[in-house]
Structures are given as C-alpha cells and as structure tokens.
mmCIF file of C-alpha atoms and ligand atoms in Angstrom:
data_model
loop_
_atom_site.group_PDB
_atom_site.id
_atom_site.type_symbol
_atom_site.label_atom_id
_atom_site.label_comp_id
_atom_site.label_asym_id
_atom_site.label_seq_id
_atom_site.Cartn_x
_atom_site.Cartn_y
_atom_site.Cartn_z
ATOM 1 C CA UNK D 1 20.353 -63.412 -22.759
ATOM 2 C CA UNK D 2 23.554 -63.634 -20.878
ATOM 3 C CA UNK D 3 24.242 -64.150 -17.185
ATOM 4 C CA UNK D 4 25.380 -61.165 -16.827
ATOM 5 C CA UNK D 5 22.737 -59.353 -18.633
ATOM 6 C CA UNK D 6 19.815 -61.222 -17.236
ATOM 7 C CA UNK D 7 21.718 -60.416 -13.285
ATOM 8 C CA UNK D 8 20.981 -56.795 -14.154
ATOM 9 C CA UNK D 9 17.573 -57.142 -15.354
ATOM 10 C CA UNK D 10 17.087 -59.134 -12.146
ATOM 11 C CA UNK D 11 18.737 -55.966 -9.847
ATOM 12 C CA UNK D 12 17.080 -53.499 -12.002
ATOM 13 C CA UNK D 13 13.185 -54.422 -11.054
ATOM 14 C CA UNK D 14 14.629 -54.880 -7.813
ATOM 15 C CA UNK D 15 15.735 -50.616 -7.954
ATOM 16 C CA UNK D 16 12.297 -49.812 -9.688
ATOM 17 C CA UNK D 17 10.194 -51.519 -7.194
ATOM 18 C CA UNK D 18 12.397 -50.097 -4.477
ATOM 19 C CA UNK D 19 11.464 -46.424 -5.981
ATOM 20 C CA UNK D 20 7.787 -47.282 -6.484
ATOM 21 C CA UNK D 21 7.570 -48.468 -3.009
ATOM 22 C CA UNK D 22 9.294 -45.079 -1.579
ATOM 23 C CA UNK D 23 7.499 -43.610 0.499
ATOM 24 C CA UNK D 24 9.381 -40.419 1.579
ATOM 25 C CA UNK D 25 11.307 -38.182 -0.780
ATOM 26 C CA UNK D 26 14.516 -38.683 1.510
ATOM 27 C CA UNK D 27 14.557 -42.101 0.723
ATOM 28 C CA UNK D 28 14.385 -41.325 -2.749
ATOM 29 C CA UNK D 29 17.313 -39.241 -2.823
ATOM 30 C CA UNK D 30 19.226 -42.566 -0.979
ATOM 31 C CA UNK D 31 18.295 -44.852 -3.760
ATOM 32 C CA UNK D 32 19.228 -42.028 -6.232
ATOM 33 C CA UNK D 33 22.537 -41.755 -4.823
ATOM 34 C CA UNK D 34 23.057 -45.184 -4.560
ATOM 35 C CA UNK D 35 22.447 -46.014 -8.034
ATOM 36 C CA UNK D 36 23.387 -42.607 -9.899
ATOM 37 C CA UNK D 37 26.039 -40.913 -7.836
ATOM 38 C CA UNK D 38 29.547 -40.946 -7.607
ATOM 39 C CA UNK D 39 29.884 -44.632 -6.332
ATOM 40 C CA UNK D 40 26.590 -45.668 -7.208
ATOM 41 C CA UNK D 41 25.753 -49.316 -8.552
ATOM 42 C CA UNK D 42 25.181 -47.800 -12.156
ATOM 43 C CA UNK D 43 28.044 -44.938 -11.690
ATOM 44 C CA UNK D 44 30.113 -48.329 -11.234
ATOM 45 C CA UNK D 45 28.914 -50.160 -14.045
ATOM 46 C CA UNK D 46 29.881 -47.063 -16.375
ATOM 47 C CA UNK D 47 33.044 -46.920 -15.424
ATOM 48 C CA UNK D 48 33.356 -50.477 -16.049
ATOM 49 C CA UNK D 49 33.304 -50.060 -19.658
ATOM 50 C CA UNK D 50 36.246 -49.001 -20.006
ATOM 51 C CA UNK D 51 37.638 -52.698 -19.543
ATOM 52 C CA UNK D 52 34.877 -54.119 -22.310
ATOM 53 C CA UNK D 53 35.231 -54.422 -26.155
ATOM 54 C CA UNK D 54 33.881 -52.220 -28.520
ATOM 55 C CA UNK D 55 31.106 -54.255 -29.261
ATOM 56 C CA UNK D 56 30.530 -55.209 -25.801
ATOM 57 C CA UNK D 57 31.008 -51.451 -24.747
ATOM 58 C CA UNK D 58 27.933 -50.328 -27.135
ATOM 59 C CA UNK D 59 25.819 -53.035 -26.198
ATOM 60 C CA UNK D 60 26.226 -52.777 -22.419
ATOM 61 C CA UNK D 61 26.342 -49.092 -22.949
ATOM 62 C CA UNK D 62 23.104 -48.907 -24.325
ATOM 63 C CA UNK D 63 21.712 -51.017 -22.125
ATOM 64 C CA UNK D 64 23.186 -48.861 -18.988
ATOM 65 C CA UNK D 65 21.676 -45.711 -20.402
ATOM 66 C CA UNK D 66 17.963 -47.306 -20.473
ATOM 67 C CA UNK D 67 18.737 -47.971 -17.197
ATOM 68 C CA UNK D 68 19.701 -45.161 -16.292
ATOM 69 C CA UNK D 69 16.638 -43.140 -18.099
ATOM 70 C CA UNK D 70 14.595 -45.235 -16.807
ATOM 71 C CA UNK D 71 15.448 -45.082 -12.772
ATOM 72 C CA UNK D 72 15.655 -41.131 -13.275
ATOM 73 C CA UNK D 73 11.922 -40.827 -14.693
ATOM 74 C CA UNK D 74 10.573 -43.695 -11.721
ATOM 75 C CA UNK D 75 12.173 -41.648 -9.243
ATOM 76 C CA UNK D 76 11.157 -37.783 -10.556
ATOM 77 C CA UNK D 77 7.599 -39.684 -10.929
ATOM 78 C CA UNK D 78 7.619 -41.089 -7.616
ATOM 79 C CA UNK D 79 8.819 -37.650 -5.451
ATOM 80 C CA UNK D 80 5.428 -36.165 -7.683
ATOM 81 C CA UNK D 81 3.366 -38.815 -5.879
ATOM 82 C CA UNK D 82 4.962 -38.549 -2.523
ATOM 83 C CA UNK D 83 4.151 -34.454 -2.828
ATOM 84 C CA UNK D 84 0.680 -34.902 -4.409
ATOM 85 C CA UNK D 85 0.087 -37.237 -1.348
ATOM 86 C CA UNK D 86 1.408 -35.027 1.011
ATOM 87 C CA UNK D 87 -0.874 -31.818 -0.012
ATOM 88 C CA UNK D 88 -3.812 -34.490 -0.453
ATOM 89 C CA UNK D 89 -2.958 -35.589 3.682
ATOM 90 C CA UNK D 90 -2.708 -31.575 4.357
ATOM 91 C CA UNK D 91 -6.149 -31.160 2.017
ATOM 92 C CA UNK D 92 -7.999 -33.718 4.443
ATOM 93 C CA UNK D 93 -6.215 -32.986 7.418
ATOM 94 C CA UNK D 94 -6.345 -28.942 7.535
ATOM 95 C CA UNK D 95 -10.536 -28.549 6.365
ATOM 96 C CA UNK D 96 -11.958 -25.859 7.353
ATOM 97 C CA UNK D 97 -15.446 -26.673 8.684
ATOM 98 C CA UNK D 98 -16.674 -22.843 7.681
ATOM 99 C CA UNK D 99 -19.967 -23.507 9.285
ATOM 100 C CA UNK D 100 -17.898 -23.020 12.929
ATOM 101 C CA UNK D 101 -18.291 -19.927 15.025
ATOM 102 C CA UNK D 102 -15.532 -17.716 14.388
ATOM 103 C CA UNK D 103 -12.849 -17.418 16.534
ATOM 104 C CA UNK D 104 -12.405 -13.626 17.673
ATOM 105 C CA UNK D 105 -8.636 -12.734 16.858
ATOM 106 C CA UNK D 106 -9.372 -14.522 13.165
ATOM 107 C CA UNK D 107 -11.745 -11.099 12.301
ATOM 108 C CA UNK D 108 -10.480 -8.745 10.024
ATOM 109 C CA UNK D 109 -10.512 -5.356 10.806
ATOM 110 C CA UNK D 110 -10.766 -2.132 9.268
ATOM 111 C CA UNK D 111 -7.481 -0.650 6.811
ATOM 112 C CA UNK D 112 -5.562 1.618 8.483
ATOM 113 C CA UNK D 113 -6.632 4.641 6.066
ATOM 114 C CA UNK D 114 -10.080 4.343 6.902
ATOM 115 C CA UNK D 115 -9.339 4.122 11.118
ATOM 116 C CA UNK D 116 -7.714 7.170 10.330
ATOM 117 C CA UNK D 117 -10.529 8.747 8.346
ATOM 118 C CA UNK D 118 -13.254 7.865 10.712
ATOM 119 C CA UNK D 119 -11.010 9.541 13.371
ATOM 120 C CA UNK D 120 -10.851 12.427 11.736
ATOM 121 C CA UNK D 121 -14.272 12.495 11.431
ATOM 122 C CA UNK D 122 -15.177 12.347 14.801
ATOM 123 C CA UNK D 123 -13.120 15.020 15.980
ATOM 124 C CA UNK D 124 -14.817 17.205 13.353
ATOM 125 C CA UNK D 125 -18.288 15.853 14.293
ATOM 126 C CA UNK D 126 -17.541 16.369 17.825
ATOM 127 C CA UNK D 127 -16.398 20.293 16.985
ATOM 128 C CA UNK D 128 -19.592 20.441 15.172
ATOM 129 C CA UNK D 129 -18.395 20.553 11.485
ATOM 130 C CA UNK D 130 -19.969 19.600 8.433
ATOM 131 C CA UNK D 131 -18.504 15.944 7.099
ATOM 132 C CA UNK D 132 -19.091 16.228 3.703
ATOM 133 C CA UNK D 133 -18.020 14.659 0.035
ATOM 134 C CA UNK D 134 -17.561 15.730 -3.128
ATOM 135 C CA UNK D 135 -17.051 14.312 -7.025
ATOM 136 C CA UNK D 136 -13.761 12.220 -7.274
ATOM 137 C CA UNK D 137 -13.978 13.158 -11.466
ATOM 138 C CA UNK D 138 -14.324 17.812 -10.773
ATOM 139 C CA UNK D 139 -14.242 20.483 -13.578
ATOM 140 C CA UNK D 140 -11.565 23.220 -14.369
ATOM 141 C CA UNK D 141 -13.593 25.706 -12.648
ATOM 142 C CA UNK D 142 -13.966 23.806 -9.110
ATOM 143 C CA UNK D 143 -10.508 22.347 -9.317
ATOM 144 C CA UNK D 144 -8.474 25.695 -10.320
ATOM 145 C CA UNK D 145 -10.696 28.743 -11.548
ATOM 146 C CA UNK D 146 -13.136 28.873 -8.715
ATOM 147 C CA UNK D 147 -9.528 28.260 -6.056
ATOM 148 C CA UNK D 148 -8.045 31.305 -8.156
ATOM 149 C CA UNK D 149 -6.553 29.340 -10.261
ATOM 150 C CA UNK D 150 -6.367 30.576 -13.216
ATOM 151 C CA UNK D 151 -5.756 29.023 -16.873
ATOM 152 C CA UNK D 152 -1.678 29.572 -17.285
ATOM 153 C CA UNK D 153 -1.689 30.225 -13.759
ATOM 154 C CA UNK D 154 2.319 28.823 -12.659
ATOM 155 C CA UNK D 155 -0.025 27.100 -9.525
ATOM 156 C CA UNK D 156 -1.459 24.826 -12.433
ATOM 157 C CA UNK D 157 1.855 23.638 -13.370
ATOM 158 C CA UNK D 158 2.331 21.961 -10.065
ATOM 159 C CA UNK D 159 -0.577 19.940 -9.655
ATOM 160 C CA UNK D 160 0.150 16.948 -12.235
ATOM 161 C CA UNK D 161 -3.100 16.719 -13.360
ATOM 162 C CA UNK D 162 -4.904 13.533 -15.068
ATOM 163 C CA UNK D 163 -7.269 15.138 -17.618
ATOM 164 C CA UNK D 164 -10.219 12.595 -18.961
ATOM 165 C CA UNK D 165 -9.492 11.929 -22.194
ATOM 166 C CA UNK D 166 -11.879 13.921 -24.709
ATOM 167 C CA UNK D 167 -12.526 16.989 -22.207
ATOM 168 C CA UNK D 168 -9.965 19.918 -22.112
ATOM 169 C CA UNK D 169 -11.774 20.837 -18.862
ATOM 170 C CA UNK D 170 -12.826 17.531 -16.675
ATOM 171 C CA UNK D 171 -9.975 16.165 -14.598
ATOM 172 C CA UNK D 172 -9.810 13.616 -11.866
ATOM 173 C CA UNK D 173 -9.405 16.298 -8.825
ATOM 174 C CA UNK D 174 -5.988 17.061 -7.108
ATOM 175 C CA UNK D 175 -6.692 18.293 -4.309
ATOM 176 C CA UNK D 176 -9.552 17.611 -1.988
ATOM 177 C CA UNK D 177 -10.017 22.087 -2.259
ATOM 178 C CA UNK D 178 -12.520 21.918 -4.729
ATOM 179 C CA UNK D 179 -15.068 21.091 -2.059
ATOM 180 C CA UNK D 180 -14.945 24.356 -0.414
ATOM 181 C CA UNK D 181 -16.085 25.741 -3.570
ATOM 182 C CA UNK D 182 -19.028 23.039 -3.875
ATOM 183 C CA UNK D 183 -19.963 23.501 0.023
ATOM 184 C CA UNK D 184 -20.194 27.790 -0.399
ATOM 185 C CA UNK D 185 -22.100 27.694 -3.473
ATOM 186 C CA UNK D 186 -24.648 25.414 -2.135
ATOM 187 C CA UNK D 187 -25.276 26.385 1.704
ATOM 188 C CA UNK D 188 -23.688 29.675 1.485
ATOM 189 C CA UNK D 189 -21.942 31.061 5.072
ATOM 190 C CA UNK D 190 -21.548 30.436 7.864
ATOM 191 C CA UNK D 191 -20.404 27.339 7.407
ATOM 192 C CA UNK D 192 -18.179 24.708 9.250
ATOM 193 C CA UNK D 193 -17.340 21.925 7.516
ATOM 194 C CA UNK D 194 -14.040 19.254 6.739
ATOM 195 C CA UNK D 195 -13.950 16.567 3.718
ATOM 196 C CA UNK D 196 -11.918 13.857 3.503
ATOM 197 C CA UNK D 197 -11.443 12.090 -0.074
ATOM 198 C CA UNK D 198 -9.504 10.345 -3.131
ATOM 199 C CA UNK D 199 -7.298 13.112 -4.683
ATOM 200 C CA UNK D 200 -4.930 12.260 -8.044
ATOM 201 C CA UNK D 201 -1.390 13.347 -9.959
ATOM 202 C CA UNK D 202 0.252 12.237 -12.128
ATOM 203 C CA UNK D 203 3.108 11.427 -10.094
ATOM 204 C CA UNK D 204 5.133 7.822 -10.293
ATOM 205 C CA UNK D 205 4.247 5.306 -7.363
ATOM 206 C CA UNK D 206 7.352 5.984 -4.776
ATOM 207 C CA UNK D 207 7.973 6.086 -0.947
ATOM 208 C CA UNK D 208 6.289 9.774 -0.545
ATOM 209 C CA UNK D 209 4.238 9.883 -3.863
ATOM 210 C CA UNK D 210 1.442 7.971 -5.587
ATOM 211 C CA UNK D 211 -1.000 8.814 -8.257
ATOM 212 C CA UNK D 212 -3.828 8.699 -5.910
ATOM 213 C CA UNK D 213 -3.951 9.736 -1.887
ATOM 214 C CA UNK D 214 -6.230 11.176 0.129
ATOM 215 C CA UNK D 215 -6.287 14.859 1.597
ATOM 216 C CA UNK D 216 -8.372 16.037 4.109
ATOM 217 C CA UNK D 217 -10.150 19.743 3.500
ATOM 218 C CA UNK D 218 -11.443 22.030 6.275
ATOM 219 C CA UNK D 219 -13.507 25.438 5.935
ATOM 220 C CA UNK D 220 -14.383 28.214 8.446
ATOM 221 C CA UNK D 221 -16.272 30.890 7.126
ATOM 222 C CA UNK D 222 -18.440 33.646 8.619
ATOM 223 C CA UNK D 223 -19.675 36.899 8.657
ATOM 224 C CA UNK D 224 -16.826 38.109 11.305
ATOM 225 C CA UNK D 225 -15.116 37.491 13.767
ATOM 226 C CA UNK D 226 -12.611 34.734 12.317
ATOM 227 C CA UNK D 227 -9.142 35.485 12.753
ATOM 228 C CA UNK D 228 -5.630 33.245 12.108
ATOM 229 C CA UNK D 229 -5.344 33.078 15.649
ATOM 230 C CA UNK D 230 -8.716 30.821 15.406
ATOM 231 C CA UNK D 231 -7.141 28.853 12.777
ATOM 232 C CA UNK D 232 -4.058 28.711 14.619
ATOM 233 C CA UNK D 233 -6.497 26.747 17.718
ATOM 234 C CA UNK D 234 -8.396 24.696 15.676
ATOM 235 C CA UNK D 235 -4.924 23.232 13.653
ATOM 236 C CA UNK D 236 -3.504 22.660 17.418
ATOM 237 C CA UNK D 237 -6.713 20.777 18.590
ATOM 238 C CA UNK D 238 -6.313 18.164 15.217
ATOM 239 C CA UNK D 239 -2.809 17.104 15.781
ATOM 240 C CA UNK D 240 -3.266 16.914 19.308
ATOM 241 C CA UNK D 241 -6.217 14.415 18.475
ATOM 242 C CA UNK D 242 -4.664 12.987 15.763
ATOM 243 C CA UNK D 243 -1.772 12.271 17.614
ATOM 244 C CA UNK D 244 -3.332 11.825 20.758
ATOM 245 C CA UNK D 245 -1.334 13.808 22.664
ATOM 246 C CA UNK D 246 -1.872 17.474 24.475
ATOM 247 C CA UNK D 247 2.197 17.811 24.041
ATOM 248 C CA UNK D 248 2.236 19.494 20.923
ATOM 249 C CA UNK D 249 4.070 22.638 19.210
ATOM 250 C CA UNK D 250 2.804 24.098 15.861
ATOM 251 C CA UNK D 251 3.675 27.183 13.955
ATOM 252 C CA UNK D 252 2.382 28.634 10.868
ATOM 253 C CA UNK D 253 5.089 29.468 8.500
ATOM 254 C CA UNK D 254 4.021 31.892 5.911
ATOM 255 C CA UNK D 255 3.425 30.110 2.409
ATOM 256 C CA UNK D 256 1.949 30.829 -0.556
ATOM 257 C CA UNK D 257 -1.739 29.452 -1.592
ATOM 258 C CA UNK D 258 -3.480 31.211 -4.893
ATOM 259 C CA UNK D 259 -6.908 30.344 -2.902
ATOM 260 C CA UNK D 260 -5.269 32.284 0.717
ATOM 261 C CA UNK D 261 -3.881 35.253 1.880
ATOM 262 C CA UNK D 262 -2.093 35.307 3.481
ATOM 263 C CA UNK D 263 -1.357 31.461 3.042
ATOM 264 C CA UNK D 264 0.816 29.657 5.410
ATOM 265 C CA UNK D 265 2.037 26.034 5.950
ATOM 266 C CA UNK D 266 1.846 24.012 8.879
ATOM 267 C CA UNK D 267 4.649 22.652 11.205
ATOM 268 C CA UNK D 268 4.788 21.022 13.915
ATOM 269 C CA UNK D 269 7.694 20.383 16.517
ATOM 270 C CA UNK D 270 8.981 16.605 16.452
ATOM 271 C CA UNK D 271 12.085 14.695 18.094
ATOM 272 C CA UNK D 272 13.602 11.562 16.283
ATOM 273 C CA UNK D 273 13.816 8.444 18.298
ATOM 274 C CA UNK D 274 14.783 5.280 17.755
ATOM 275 C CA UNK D 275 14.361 6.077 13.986
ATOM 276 C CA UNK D 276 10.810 7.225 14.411
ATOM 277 C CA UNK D 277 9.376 10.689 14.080
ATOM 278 C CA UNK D 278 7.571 11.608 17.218
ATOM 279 C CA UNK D 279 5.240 14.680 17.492
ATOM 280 C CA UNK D 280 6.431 16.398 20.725
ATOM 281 C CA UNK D 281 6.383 19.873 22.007
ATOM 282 C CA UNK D 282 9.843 19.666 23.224
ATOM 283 C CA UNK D 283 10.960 18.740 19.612
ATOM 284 C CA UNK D 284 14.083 20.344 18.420
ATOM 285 C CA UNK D 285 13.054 20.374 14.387
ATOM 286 C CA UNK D 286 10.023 21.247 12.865
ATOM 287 C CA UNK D 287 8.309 19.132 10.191
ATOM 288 C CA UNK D 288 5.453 20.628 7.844
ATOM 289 C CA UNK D 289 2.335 18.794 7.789
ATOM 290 C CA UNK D 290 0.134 20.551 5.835
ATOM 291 C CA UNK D 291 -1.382 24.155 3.925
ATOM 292 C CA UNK D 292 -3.636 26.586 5.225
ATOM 293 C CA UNK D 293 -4.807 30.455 5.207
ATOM 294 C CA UNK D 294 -7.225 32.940 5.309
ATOM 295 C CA UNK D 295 -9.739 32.027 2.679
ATOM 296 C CA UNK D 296 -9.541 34.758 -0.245
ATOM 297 C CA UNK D 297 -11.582 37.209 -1.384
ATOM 298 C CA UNK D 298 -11.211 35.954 -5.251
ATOM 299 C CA UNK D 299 -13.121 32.415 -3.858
ATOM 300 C CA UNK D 300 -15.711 34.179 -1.944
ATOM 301 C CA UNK D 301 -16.599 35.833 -4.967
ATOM 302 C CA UNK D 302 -16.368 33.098 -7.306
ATOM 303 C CA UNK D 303 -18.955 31.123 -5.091
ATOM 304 C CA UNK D 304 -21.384 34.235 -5.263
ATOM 305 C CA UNK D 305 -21.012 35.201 -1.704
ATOM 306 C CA UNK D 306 -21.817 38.773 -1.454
ATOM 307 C CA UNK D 307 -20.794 40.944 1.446
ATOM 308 C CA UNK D 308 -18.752 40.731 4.176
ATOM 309 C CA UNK D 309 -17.161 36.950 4.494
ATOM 310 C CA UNK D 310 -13.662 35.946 6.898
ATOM 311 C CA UNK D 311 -12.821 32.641 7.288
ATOM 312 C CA UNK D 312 -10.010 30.274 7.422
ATOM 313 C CA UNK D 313 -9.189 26.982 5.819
ATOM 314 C CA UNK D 314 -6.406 24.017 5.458
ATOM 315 C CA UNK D 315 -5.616 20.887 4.098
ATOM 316 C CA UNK D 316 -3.990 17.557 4.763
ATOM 317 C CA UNK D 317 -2.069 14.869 3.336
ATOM 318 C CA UNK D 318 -3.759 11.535 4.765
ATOM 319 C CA UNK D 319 -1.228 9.433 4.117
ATOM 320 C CA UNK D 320 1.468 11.527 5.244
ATOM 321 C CA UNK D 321 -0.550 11.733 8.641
ATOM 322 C CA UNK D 322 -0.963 7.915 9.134
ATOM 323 C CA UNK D 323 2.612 7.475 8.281
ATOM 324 C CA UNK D 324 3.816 9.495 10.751
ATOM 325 C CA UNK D 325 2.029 8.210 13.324
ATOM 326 C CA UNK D 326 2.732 4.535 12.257
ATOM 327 C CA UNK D 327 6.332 5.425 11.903
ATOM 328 C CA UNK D 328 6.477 4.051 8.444
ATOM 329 C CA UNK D 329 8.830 5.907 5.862
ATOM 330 C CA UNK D 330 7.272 4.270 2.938
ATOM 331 C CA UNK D 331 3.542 5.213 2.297
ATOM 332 C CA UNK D 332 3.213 2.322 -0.591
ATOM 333 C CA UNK D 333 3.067 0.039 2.629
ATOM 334 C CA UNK D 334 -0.428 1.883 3.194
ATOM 335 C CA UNK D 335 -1.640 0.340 0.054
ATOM 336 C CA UNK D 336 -0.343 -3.404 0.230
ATOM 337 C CA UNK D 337 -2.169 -6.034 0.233
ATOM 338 C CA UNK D 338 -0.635 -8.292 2.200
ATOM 339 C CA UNK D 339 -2.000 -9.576 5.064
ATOM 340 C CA UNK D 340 0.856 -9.418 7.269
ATOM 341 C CA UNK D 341 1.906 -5.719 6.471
ATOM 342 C CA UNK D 342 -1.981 -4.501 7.088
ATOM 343 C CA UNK D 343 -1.647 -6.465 10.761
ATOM 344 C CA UNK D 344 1.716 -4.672 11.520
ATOM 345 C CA UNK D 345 -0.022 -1.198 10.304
ATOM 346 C CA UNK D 346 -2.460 -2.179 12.624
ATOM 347 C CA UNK D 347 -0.618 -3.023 15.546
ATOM 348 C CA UNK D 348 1.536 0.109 15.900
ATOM 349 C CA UNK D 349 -1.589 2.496 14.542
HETATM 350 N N1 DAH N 1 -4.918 22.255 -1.638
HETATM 351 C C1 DAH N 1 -3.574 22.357 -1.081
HETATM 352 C C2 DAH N 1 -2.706 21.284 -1.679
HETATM 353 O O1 DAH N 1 -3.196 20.360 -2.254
HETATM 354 C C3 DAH N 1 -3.602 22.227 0.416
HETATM 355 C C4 DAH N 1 -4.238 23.439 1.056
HETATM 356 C C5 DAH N 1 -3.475 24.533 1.353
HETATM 357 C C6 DAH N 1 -5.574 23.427 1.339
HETATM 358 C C7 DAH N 1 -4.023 25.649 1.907
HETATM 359 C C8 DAH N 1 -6.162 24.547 1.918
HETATM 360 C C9 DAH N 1 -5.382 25.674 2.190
HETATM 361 O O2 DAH N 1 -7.457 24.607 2.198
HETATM 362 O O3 DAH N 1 -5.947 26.766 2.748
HETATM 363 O O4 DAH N 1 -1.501 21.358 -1.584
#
C-alpha cells in the first residue's frame, strides 16, 4: 500500500468514526458537507483526478467511490439512529401514567349532531310531544304510498332512493315522514309527537348533500280545532329555541307536499354578517329551512283513521340547522373526524 493510499485509509476511519459518534443530525449534515459537497475533502479528491494517469485515475477512482458509498450509507444509517433515539427519549419521556385522575378540559364531549338532537328533544318534551323512532331500513308503503306517494308518482323521482338489493319494495328511508304513518297507525289521534333520525339518497358527498343526514319529523293531529295558524306558533317557538333567540321572523311560503295541503315551506328572516348567516327578525332576506302543511286527508286514511282528523306537520334538515347556527358552509365538516374540527364545532355551537 502506498503513502498516499494508506493516508486516506488513515482519514477515512477518522470520517466514519466521526459519523458513528454523531450525535445530532445537524452535525451530520456538517460532516456530509465537508466530505461530499462542493469543496468537500472527497469533492476535492475527485477533482484531483483529472491530473492522474489512466491507470492511476481507475485505481484511485475506485477507491474514491467506496469511499464515497461508504460515508453516504454510515451517515443515512446514523441520522436513523439519531431519530429512533429521539422518538425512544419522547417514548420514555411523554408516558402516560393512564391510572391518573383525569384532568377536566382532557374529556371528550358529545358530537355536535347529537347536542343538537337532544336539544331538540327537550323543547319537544317540554311542549309535551311524543319523542319517538322509527326503522332506519322502511317499506314502499310507509316511505311513499302511505305519504301519498304513489308508484310513478313525479314526488318519487326526487327522493334518490337506495333500494336493498333483492326487494323492489324495502328501501333505506328518505325522509324521516314515514314515522307519522307508523305513530297514527299504532296510537291513533290525538297525537303529539316529533322524531328525529338517519334518513338516506343517493346523492354524492358535497358541501350541502350527503347520502345520509338526519331530518327531524313533527305531527299534530286531532279531532279539531288545529289550524295553520297553530302550526305557524309552534314553527316560531322551534327556531326561537333552536336559535336561542325571541328575535325571530318566519313565513310560510306556499309549497307543494303530496302528504299536505295545502303544503308550505318554511323561511325565516336572516342578515349576513361577517360572512355568517344570522337568524334575526330584522333580516332583510329570507332563507327556507324546512317543509310543512296541513296533514292530508289521503294519509289519514291510509293509517285507518276514520272520522273527522285536522292536524299539522313539518320537517327538518338537521344538518342544515346545526350549520347554520355554527356558521359552517360545509356540512361534511359535521361528519369529520378530526379532533380539532369537532372542538371548533364545539366551541362556536
Ligand atoms: N319529508 C319532507 C322532505 O323530506 C319534509 C316535510 C315537508 C315533512 C312537509 C313534513 C311536511 O312533515 O309536512 O323534504
């Protein structure tokens, strides 16, 4: 072995043991640009070649490359072992001891949707309604016939419904309706009652729309006295609770419901500020929020109600609702998971 050669053996366990001895990633980079970069020790010794023979150039060359190979693979090695170490400190350093108390801001809380829902359900409770459920997975006849929907009905058409495969007639519901239906045919009138639940179409996820959301159902029904104007009251009362706030406008625009007549849809006066819908009876525009109307005489029927029957009944999107009041314009932040969007839904709820 040459001088020479045996000088760079020499310098090139000094490099390695440099690397192995590392012990930040910064410092790696140092020796990496001393030796490798544009006036590193090895950058120099390449250039050098240029001066040698061929025969010297090939055996030096070879020799430069191992080298270089080499100092690359310690160092790539060594940044794993400084970052293995480093999670390994963080590993030992950040345990958590879970058999510690809690601490009180570190609880979870409930989602948004179901704040909302239990809301709702108070108000009800407290007006002395019925809270009641009904199948997710419905029939034809509770979903459309029974509603006055008939088959090739044009009302059919807009409800994009998900049939279960193998049945012509069982669908996953689309509208929370259906309960009416179930509630009349089983405890007859009078009857007071709201239902809040999963509803499905087969609409593609977007900022308004998604295959599944929740509606929330109401039903008045006697043997007299129930008039829009009591529908009318009763809206007013919901999105004053719902809203918290006495300040509110609505009027009932006239609409058209196969299950109502008449059939109207609901607005309400709002104001934009700062960006954000606000619910306000000085509001300028008016923004729908929902469906209602005078239940039909087609669904008293179909749930075997005989004899005189008035009553009045609505529905709401619950996702539209919570959106508004959150002042989010994109409902598929109501279903992420993400723990930092469910505390922000939470903090402005
Ligand atoms: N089921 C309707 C829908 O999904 C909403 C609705 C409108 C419900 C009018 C009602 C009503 O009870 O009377 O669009």
């Amino acid at each position: 072995m040459s001088d020479a050669s045996r000088e760079f053996e020499c310098s090139l366990n000094q490099w390695m043991e440099s690397i192995s001895s590392a012990t930040s990633i910064g410092e790696l980079e140092k020796i990496r640009a001393g030796l490798l970069g544009k006036s590193g020790a090895i950058t120099s010794e390449f250039r050098a070649l240029a001066k040698l023979s061929i025969e010297e150039k090939k055996i030096i060359g070879e020799r430069l490359n191992i080298a270089k190979n080499a100092i690359e693979e310690a160092i790539s090695e060594q940044i794993k072992k400084i970052k293995r170490s480093i999670i390994e400190e963080r590993l030992r350093s950040e345990v958590v001891d879970i058999t510690l108390p809690s601490v009180s801001d570190s609880f979870g809380s409930l989602h948004i949707l179901t704040q909302a829902m239990r809301r709702i359900r108070d108000h009800y409770h407290a007006r002395g309604f019925l809270v009641l459920d009904g199948p997710e997975i419905e029939t034809d006849f509770f979903n459309f016939d029974a509603l006055n929907i008939p088959k090739h009905h044009p009302a059919r058409q807009s409800h994009d419904t998900f049939y279960i495969d193998g049945f012509d007639d069982v669908l996953l519901r689309t509208h929370t309706s259906c309960v009416q239906i179930r509630t009349m045919q089983k405890t007859g009138i009078p009857v007071r009652m709201i239902s809040i639940g999963k509803t499905y179409r087969n609409d593609k996820l977007d900022s308004t729309h998604s295959p599944m959301f929740h509606q929330i159902e109401g039903l008045v029904v006697d043997r007299e006295g129930l008039t829009i104007g009591h529908l009318k009251s009763e809206l007013k009362k919901f999105i004053s609770a719902f809203f918290e706030t006495e300040d509110v406008a609505i009027r009932l625009r006239p609409s058209y419901f196969p299950f109502t007549e008449p059939g109207v849809e609901i607005d309400c006066r709002y104001k934009k500020e700062g960006g954000r819908l606000r619910i306000t009876g000085d509001g300028t525009d008016w923004l729908e929020l929902g469906g209602a109307g005078m239940v039909h005489p087609n669904v008293f029927k179909h749930c075997g109600i005989e004899g005189p029957a008035y009553g009045f009944a609505f529905g709401f999107g619950l996702e539209r609702l919570v959106a508004l009041r959150t002042g989010i314009s994109d409902i598929r932040n109501i279903y992420e998971t993400d723990v930092r969007t469910l505390r922000y839904l939470n903090n402005i709820r």
